[in-house]
mmCIF file of C-alpha atoms and ligand atoms in Angstrom:
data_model
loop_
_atom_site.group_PDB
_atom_site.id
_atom_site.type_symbol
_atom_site.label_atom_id
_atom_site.label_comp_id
_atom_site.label_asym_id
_atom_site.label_seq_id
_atom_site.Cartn_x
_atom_site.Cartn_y
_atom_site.Cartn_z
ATOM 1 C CA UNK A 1 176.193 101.115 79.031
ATOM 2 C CA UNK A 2 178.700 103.284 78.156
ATOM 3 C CA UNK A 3 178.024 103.784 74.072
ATOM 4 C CA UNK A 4 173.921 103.802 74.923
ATOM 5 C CA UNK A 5 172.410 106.666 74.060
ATOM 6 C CA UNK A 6 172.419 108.437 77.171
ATOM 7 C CA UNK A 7 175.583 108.385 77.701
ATOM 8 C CA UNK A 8 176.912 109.707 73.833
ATOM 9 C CA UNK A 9 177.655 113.420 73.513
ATOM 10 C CA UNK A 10 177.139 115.065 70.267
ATOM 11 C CA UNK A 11 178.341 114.593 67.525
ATOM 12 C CA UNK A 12 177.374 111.156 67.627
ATOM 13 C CA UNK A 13 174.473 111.549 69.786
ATOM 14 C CA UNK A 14 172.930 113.686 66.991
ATOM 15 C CA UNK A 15 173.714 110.928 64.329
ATOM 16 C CA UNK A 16 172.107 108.044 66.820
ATOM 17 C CA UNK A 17 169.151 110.176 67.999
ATOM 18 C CA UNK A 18 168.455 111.288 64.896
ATOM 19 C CA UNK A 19 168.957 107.338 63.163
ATOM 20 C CA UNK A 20 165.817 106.587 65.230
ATOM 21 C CA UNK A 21 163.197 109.332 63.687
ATOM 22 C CA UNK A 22 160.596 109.997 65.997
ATOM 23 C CA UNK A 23 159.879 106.742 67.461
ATOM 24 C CA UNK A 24 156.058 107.617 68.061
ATOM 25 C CA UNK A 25 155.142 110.004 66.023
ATOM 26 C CA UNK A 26 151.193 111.025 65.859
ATOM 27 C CA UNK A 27 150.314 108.674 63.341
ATOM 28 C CA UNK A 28 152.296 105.510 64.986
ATOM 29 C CA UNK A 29 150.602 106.031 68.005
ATOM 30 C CA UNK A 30 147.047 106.266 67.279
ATOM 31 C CA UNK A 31 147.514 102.826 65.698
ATOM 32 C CA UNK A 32 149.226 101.584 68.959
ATOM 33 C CA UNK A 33 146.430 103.449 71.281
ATOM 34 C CA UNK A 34 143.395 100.575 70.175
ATOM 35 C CA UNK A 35 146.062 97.898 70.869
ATOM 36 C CA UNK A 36 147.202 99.089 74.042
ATOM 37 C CA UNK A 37 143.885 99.806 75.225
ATOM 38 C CA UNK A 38 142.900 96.530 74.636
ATOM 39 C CA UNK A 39 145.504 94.853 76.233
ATOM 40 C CA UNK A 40 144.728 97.319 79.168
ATOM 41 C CA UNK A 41 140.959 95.994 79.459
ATOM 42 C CA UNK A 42 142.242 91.810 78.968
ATOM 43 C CA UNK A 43 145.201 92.122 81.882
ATOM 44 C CA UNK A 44 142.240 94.236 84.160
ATOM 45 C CA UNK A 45 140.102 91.297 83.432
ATOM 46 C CA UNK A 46 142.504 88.486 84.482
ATOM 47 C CA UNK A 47 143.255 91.013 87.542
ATOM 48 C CA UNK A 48 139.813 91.232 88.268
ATOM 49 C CA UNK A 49 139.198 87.438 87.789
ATOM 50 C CA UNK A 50 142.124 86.666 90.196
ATOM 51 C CA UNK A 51 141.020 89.369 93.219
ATOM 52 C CA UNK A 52 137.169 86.898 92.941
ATOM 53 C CA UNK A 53 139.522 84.433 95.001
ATOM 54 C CA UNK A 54 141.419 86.384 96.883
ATOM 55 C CA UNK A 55 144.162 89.353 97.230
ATOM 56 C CA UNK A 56 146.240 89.606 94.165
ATOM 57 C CA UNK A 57 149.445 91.417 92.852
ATOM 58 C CA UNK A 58 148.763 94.358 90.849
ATOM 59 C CA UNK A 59 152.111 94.852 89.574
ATOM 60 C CA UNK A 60 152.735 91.199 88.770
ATOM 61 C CA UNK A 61 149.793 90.686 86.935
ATOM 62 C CA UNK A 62 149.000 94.024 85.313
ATOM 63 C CA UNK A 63 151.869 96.602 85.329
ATOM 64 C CA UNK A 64 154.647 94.430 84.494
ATOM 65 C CA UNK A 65 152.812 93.082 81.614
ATOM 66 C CA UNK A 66 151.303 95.981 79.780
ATOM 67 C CA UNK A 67 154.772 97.993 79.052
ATOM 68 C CA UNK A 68 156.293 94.300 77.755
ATOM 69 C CA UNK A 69 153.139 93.767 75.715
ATOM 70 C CA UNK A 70 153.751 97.142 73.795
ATOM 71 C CA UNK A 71 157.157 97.300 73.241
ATOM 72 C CA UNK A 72 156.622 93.950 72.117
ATOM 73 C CA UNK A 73 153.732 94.642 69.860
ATOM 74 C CA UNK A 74 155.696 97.562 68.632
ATOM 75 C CA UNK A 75 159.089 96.382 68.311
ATOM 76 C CA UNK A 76 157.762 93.265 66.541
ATOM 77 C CA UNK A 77 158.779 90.296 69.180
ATOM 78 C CA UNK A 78 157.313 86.959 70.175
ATOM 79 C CA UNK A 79 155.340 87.299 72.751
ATOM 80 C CA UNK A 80 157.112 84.018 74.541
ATOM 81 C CA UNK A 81 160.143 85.895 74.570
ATOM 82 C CA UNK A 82 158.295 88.174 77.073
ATOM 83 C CA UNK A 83 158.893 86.519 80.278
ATOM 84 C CA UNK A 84 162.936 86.091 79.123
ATOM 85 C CA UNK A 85 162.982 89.985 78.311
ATOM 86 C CA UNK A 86 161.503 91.339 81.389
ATOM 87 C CA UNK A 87 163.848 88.972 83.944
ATOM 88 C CA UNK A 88 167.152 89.868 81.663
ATOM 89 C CA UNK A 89 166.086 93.971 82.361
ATOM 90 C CA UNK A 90 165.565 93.354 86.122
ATOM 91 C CA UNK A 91 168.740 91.940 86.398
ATOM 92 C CA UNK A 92 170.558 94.061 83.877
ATOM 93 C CA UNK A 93 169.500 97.515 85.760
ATOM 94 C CA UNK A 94 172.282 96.927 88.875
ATOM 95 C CA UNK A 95 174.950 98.155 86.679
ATOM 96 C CA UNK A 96 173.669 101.321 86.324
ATOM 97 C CA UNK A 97 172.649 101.479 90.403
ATOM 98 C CA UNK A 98 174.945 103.799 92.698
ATOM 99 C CA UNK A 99 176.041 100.968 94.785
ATOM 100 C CA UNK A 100 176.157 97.234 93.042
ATOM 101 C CA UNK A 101 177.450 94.719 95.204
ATOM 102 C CA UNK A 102 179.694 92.371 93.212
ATOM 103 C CA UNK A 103 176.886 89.368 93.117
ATOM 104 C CA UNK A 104 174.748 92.259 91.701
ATOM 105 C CA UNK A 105 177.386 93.396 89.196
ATOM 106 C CA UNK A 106 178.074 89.682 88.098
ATOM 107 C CA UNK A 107 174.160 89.239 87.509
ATOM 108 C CA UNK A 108 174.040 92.501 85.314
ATOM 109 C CA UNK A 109 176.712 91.049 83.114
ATOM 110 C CA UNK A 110 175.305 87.645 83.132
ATOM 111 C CA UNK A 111 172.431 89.294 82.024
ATOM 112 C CA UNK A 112 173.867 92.218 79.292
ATOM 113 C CA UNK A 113 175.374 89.058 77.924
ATOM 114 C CA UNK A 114 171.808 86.738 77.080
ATOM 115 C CA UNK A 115 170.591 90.352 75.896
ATOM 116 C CA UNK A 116 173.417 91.319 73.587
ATOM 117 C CA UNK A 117 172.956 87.432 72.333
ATOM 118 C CA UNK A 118 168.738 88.180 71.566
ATOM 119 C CA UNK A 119 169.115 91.472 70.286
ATOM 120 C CA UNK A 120 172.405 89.963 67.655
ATOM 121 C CA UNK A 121 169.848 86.797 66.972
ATOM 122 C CA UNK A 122 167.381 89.733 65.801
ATOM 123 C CA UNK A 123 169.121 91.860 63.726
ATOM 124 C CA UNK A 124 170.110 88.210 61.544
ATOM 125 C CA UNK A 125 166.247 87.963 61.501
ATOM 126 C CA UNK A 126 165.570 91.113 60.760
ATOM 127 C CA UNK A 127 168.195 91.530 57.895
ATOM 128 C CA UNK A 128 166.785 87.876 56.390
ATOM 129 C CA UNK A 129 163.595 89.107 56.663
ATOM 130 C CA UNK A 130 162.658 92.926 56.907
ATOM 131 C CA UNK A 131 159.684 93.493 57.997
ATOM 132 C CA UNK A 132 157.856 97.282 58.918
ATOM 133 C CA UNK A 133 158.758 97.286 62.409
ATOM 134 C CA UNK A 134 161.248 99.449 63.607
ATOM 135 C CA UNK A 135 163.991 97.832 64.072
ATOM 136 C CA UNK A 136 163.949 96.903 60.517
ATOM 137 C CA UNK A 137 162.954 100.632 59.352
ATOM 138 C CA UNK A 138 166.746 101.363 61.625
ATOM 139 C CA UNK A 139 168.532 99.002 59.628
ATOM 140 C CA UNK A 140 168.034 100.268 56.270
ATOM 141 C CA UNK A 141 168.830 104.480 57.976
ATOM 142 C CA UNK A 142 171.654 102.572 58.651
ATOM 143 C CA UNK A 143 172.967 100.787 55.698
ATOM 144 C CA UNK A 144 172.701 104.772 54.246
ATOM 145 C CA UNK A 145 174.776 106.053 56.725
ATOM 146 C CA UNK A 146 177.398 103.356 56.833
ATOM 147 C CA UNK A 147 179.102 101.689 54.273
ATOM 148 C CA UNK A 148 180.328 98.718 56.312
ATOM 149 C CA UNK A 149 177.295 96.248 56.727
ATOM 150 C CA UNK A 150 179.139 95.165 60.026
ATOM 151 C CA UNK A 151 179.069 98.421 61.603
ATOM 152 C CA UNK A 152 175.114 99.222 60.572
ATOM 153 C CA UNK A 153 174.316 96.001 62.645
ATOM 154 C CA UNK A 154 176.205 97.098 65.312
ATOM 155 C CA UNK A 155 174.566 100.409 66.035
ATOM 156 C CA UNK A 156 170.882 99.313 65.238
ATOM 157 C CA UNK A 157 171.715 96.530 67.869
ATOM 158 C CA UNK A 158 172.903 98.928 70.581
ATOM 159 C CA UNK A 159 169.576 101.205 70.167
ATOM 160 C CA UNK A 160 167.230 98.258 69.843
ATOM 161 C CA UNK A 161 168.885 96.640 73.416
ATOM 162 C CA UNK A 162 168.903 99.652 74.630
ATOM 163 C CA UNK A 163 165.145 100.487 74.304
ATOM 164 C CA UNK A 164 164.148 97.451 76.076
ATOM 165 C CA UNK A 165 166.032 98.374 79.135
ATOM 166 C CA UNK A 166 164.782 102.217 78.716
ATOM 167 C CA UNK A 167 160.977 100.919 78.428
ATOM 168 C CA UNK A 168 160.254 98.200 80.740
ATOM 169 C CA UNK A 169 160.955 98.957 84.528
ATOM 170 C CA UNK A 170 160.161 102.590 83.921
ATOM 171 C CA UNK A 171 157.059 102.322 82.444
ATOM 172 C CA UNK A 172 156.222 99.455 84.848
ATOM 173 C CA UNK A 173 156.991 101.544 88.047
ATOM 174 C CA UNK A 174 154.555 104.799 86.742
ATOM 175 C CA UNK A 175 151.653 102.136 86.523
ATOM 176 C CA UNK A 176 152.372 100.775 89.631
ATOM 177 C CA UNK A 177 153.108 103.800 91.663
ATOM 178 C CA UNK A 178 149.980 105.921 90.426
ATOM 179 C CA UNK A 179 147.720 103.074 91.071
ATOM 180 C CA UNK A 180 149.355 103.258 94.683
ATOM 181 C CA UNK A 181 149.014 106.853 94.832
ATOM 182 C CA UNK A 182 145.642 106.667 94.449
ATOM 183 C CA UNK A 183 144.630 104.170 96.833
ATOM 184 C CA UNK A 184 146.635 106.027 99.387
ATOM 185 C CA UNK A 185 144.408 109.275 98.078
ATOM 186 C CA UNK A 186 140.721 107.560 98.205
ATOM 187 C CA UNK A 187 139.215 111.382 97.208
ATOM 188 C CA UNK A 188 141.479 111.822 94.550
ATOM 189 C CA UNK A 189 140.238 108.694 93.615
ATOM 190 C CA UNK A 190 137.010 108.940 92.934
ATOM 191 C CA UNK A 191 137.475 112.578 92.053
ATOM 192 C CA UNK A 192 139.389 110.911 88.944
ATOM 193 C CA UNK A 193 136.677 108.492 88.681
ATOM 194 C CA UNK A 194 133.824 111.704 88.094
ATOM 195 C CA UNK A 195 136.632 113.393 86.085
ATOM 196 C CA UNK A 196 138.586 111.407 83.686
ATOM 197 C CA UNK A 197 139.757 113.928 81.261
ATOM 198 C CA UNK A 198 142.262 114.532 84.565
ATOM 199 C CA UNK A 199 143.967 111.288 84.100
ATOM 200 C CA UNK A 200 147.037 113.034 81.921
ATOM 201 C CA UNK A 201 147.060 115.036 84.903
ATOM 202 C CA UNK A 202 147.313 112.644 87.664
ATOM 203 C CA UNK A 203 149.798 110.311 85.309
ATOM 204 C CA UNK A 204 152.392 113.539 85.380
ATOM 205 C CA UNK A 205 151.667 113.539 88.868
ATOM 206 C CA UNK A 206 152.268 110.303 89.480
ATOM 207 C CA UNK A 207 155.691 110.880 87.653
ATOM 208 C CA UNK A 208 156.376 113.945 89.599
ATOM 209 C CA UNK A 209 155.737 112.311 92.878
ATOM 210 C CA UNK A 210 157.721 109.032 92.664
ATOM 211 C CA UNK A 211 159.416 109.438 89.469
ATOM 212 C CA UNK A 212 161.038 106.131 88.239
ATOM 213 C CA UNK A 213 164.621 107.179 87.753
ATOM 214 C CA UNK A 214 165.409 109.030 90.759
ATOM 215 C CA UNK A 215 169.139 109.813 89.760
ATOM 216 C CA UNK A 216 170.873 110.867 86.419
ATOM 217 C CA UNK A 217 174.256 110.758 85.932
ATOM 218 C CA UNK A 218 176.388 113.323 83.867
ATOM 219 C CA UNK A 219 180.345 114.223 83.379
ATOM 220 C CA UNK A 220 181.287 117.618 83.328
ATOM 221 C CA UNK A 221 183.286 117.608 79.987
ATOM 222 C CA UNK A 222 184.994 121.543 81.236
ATOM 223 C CA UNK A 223 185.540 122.696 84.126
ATOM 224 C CA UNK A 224 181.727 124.122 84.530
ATOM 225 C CA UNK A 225 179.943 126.885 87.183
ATOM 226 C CA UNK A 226 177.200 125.059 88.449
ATOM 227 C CA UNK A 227 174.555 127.293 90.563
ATOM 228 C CA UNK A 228 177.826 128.539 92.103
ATOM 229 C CA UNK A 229 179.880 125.171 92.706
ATOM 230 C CA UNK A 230 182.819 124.186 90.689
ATOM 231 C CA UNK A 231 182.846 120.922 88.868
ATOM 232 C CA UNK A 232 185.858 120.543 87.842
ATOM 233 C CA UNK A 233 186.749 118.711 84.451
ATOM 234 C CA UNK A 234 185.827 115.234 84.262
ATOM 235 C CA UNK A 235 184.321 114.668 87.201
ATOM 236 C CA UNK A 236 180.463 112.861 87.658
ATOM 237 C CA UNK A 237 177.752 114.678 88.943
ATOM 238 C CA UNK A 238 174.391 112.550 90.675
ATOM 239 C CA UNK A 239 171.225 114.685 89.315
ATOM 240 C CA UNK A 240 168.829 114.106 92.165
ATOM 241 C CA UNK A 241 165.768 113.740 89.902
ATOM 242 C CA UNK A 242 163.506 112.521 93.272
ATOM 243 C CA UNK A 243 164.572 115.329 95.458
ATOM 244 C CA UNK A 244 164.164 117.811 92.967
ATOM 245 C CA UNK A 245 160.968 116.810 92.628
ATOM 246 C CA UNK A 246 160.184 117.517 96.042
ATOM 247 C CA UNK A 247 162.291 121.027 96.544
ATOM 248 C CA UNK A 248 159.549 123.062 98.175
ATOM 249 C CA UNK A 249 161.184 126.087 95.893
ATOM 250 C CA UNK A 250 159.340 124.327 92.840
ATOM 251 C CA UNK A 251 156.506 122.988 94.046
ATOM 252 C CA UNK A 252 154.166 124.534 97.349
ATOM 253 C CA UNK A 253 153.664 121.770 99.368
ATOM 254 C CA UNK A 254 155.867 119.146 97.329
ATOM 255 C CA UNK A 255 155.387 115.793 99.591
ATOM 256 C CA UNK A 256 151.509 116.360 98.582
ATOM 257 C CA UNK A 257 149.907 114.646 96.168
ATOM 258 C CA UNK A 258 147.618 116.269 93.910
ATOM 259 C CA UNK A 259 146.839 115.555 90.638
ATOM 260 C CA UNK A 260 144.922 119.268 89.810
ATOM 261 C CA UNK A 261 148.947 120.107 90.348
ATOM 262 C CA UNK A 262 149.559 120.688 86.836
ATOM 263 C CA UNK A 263 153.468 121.012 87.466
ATOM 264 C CA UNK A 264 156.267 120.143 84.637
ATOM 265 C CA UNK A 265 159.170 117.544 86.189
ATOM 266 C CA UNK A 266 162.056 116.220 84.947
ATOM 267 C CA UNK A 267 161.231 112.717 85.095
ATOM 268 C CA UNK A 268 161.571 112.296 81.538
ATOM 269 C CA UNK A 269 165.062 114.031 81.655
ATOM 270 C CA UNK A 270 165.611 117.545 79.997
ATOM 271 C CA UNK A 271 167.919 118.271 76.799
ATOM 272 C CA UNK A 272 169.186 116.471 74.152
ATOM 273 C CA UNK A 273 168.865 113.265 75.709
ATOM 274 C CA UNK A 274 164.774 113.799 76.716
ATOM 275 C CA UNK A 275 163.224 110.329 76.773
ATOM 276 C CA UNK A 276 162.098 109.207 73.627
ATOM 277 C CA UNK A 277 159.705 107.090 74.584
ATOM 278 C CA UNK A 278 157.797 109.373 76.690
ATOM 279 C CA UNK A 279 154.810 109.410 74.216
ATOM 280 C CA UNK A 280 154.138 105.715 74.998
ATOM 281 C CA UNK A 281 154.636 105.691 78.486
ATOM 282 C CA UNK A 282 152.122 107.713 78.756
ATOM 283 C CA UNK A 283 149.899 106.339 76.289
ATOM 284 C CA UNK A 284 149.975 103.339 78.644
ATOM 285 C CA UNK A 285 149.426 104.688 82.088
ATOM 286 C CA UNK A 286 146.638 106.904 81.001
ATOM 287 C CA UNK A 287 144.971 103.649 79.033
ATOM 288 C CA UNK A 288 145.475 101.440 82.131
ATOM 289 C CA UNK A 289 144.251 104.248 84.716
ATOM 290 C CA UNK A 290 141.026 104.961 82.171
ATOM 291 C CA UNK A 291 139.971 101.301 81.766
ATOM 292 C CA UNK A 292 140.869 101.006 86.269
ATOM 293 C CA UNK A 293 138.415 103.572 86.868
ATOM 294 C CA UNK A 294 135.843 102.985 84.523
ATOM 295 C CA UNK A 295 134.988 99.685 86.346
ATOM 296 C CA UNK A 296 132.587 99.218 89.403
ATOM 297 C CA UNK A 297 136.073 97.634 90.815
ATOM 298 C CA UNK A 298 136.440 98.985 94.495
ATOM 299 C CA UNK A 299 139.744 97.892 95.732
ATOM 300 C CA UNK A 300 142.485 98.144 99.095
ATOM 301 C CA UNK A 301 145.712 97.492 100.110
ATOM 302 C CA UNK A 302 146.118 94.025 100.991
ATOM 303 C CA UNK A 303 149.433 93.993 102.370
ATOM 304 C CA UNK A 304 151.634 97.542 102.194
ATOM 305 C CA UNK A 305 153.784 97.743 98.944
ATOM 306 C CA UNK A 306 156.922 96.257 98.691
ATOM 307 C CA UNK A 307 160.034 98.088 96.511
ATOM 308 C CA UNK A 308 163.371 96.765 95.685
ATOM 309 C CA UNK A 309 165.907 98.288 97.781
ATOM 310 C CA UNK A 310 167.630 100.866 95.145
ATOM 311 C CA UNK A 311 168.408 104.176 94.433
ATOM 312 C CA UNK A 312 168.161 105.452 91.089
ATOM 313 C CA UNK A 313 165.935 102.844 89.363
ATOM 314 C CA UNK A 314 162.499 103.278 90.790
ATOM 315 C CA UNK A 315 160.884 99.417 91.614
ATOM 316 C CA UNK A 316 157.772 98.311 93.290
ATOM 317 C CA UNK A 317 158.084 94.854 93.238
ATOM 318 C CA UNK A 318 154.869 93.762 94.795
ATOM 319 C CA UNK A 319 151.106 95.802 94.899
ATOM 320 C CA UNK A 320 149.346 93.289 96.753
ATOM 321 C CA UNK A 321 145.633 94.216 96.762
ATOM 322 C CA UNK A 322 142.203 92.965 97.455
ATOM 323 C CA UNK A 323 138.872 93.719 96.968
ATOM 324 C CA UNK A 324 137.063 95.892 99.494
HETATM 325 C C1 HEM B 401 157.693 106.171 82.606
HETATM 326 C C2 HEM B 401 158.525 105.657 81.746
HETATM 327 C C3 HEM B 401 159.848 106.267 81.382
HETATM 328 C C4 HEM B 401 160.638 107.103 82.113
HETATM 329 C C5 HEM B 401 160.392 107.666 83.499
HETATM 330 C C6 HEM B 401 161.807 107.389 81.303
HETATM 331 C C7 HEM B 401 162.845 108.237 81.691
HETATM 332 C C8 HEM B 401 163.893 108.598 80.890
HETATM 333 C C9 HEM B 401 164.929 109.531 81.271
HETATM 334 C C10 HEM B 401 165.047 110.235 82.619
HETATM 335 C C11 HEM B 401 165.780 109.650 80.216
HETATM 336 C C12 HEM B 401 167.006 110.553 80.135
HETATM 337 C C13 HEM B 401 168.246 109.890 80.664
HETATM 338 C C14 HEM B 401 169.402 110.842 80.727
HETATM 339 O O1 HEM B 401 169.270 112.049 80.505
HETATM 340 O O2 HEM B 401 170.516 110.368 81.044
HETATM 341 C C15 HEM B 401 165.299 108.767 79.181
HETATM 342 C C16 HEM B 401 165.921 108.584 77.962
HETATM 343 C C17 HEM B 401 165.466 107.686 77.026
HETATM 344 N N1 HEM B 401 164.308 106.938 77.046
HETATM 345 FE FE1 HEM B 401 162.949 106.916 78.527
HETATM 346 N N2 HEM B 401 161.706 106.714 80.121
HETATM 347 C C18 HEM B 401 160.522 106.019 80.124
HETATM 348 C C19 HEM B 401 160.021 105.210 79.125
HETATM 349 C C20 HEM B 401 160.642 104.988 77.921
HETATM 350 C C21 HEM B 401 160.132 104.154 76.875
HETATM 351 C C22 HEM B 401 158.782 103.444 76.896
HETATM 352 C C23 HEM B 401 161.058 104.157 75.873
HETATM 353 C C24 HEM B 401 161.055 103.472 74.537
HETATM 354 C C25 HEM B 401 160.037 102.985 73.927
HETATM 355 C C26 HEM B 401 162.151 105.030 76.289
HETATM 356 C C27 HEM B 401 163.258 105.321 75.537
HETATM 357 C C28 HEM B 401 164.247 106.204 75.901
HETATM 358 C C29 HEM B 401 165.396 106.485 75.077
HETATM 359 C C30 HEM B 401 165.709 105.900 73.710
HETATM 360 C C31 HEM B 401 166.168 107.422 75.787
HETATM 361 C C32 HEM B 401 167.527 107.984 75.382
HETATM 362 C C33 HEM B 401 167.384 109.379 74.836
HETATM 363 C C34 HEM B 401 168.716 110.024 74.507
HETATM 364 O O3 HEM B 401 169.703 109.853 75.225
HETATM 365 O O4 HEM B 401 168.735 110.717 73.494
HETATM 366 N N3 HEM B 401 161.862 105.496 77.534
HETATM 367 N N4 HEM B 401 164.135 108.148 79.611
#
C-alpha cells in the first residue's frame, strides 16, 4: 500500500494522478448513468422479489452489488470475476486498519497476493488485446511516458489494483448507510420521497454523517505547526475524518441528521489526493436512492444493522430488512 496513490507525494504523485486523466469526466459518465440506473432498478427488483418471502439483506443483495457492477462495467471485467473481487477487497482492507491482528494481517496478504496475480493476468490481456476501457487507454499514457515496457505494466497495474480497493467497500458502505439513515429518519423519508431533486443532498449527508473512511493517515515530511501542536519530522498523524464530521464547531447540531444540511465534508479527502472516483460514487447512491423511493416499497428494520468491528474502513455488513 505503500506506492498506491495515496500514499505518493509529488513529484510522482503528479505524474500518476495525472497518468489517469479524469477518470469520469462529463461525457464518460452520462454514458455510465443509463447503465447504472439500470442495474439500480434489476438488483431493487430481485430485492423486492426476495422481501415477498420474507426479511432480506439490503446490503448483500443490493449495495454490495451495484458499486462491483460499475467498476466492472467500467473497468471492462467479467462479471464472474465479481464475487472473487469483492471477497479479495474485504479481506485486503485489514492492512490498512489501525489495529490488524496477525490472522488479519496474514489474510490481507493472502489476499494483496490473488489481487496482484488478477490485476498482472489483466494487463497480459489488455496489452494482447487493447480494448477502450481504461485500463487499456493507461497503458498506452504509459508506454509514452516510459521507455521500458516492464515498468509501464508495472504502474498501470498498481493504479488499476488500486481502484478496486478505492471503489468497492466505500461506495458499498454510502448505499448502505443512507438507506439506514433513512429508515431511522421515517420524515426525512418520505420528505425525500415528495422531493427527489434533494437526493444529492441527502447522499452528502449520508457521507457527512457516517462517512466510510473514518481515518486518514499522513507523515509530516518537516517538522510542521499544526493548529498549534508540533509534529515533528517523520512522524504519522490519524486524520479523524468521523469526528470531524461531528465537531459541533462545523456543523450546529452535528449528531443530527438532516439532509436540507447542505454542509461540505471531507469524506472524499481534501488536496491533491481528493478521491477520484467521487463522481461515480455518487452517480450510484443517488441512482439507487431515486429508483428506492420511486417505488410503492414501504420497508423496516428487520433485525438492527450489523458493522464489522473497525476503525477507519467504514462496513455494514448486514441491513436486514422487511417489508412493513
Ligand atoms: C463513497 C465512496 C468513496 C469514498 C468515501 C472515497 C474516499 C476517498 C478518500 C477519503 C480518498 C483520499 C485518501 C487520502 O487522502 O489518503 C480517496 C482517494 C481516492 N479514491 Fe476514493 N472514495 C470513494 C469511491 C471511489 C471510487 C468509486 C473510486 C474509483 C472508481 C475511487 C478512487 C480513488 C482514487 C484513485 C483515490 C486516490 C487519489 C489520490 O491519491 O490522488 N474512490 N477516496
Amino acid at each position: 500500500m505503500a506506492a498506491s496513490l495515496p500514499m505518493l507525494n509529488p513529484p510522482r504523485h503528479t505524474r500518476e494522478r495525472r497518468s489517469l486523466g479524469s477518470l469520469f469526466p462529463h461525457k464518460s459518465l452520462a454514458t455510465l448513468r443509463p447503465f447504472i440506473e439500470r442495474a439500480a432498478d434489476r438488483l431493487l427488483d430481485e430485492f423486492t422479489e426476495q422481501l415477498q418471502h420474507g426479511p432480506a439483506d439490503f446490503n448483500t443483495l443490493v449495495s454490495e452489488e451495484l458499486p462491483v457492477i460499475a467498476i466492472g462495467e467500467w473497468m471492462g471485467l467479467p462479471a464472474a470475476d465479481y464475487e472473487l473481487l469483492r471477497t479479495l477487497t474485504h479481506d485486503q482492507v485489514f492492512a490498512q486498519e489501525l489495529f490488524p491482528s496477525p490472522s488479519q494481517l496474514a489474510l490481507s496478504d493472502g489476499a494483496t497476493r490473488q489481487l496482484r496475480h488478477y490485476f498482472a493476468e489483466l494487463i497480459r490481456e489488455r496489452r494482447a488485446k487493447p480494448g477502450i476501457d481504461p485500463v487499456s487507454g493507461w497503458l498506452s499514457t504509459w508506454d509514452e511516458l516510459e521507455s521500458d515496457r516492464h515498468r509501464a505494466d508495472k504502474a498501470v497495474h498498481g493504479l488499476a489494483l488500486f481502484m478496486i480497493l478505492a471503489a468497492l467497500e466505500t461506495t458499498a458502505h454510502v448505499l448502505s448507510s443512507a438507506v439506514r439513515l433513512l429508515l431511522e429518519h421515517p420524515d426525512q423519508m418520505e420528505y425525500l420521497r415528495d422531493h427527489p431533486q434533494l437526493i444529492p443532498a441527502a447522499v452528502e449527508e449520508a457521507l457527512r454523517y457516517d462517512a466510510p473512511i473514518h481515518m486518514i493517515s499522513r507523515i509530516a515530511p518537516a517538522d510542521t505547526d499544526l493548529a498549534g501542536t508540533l509534529v515533528p519530522a517523520g512522524q504519522m498523524v490519524q486524520l479523524m475524518v468521523g469526528a470531524a464530521h461531528h465537531s459541533p464547531d462545523q456543523y450546529p447540531e452535528p449528531h443530527r441528521f438532516d439532509i436540507r444540511r447542505r454542509a461540505s465534508h471531507l469524506a472524499f479527502g481534501a488536496g491533491i489526493h481528493y478521491c477520484a472516483g467521487n463522481a461515480l460514487a455518487r452517480l450510484e447512491a443517488a441512482a439507487l436512492l431515486t429508483s428506492l423511493l420511486r417505488r410503492p416499497l414501504r420497508l423496516r428494520f428487520s433485525t438492527p444493522p450489523r458493522w464489522a468491528p473497525r476503525v477507519a474502513f467504514r462496513r455494514i455488513t448486514s441491513l436486514q430488512l422487511a417489508l412493513v
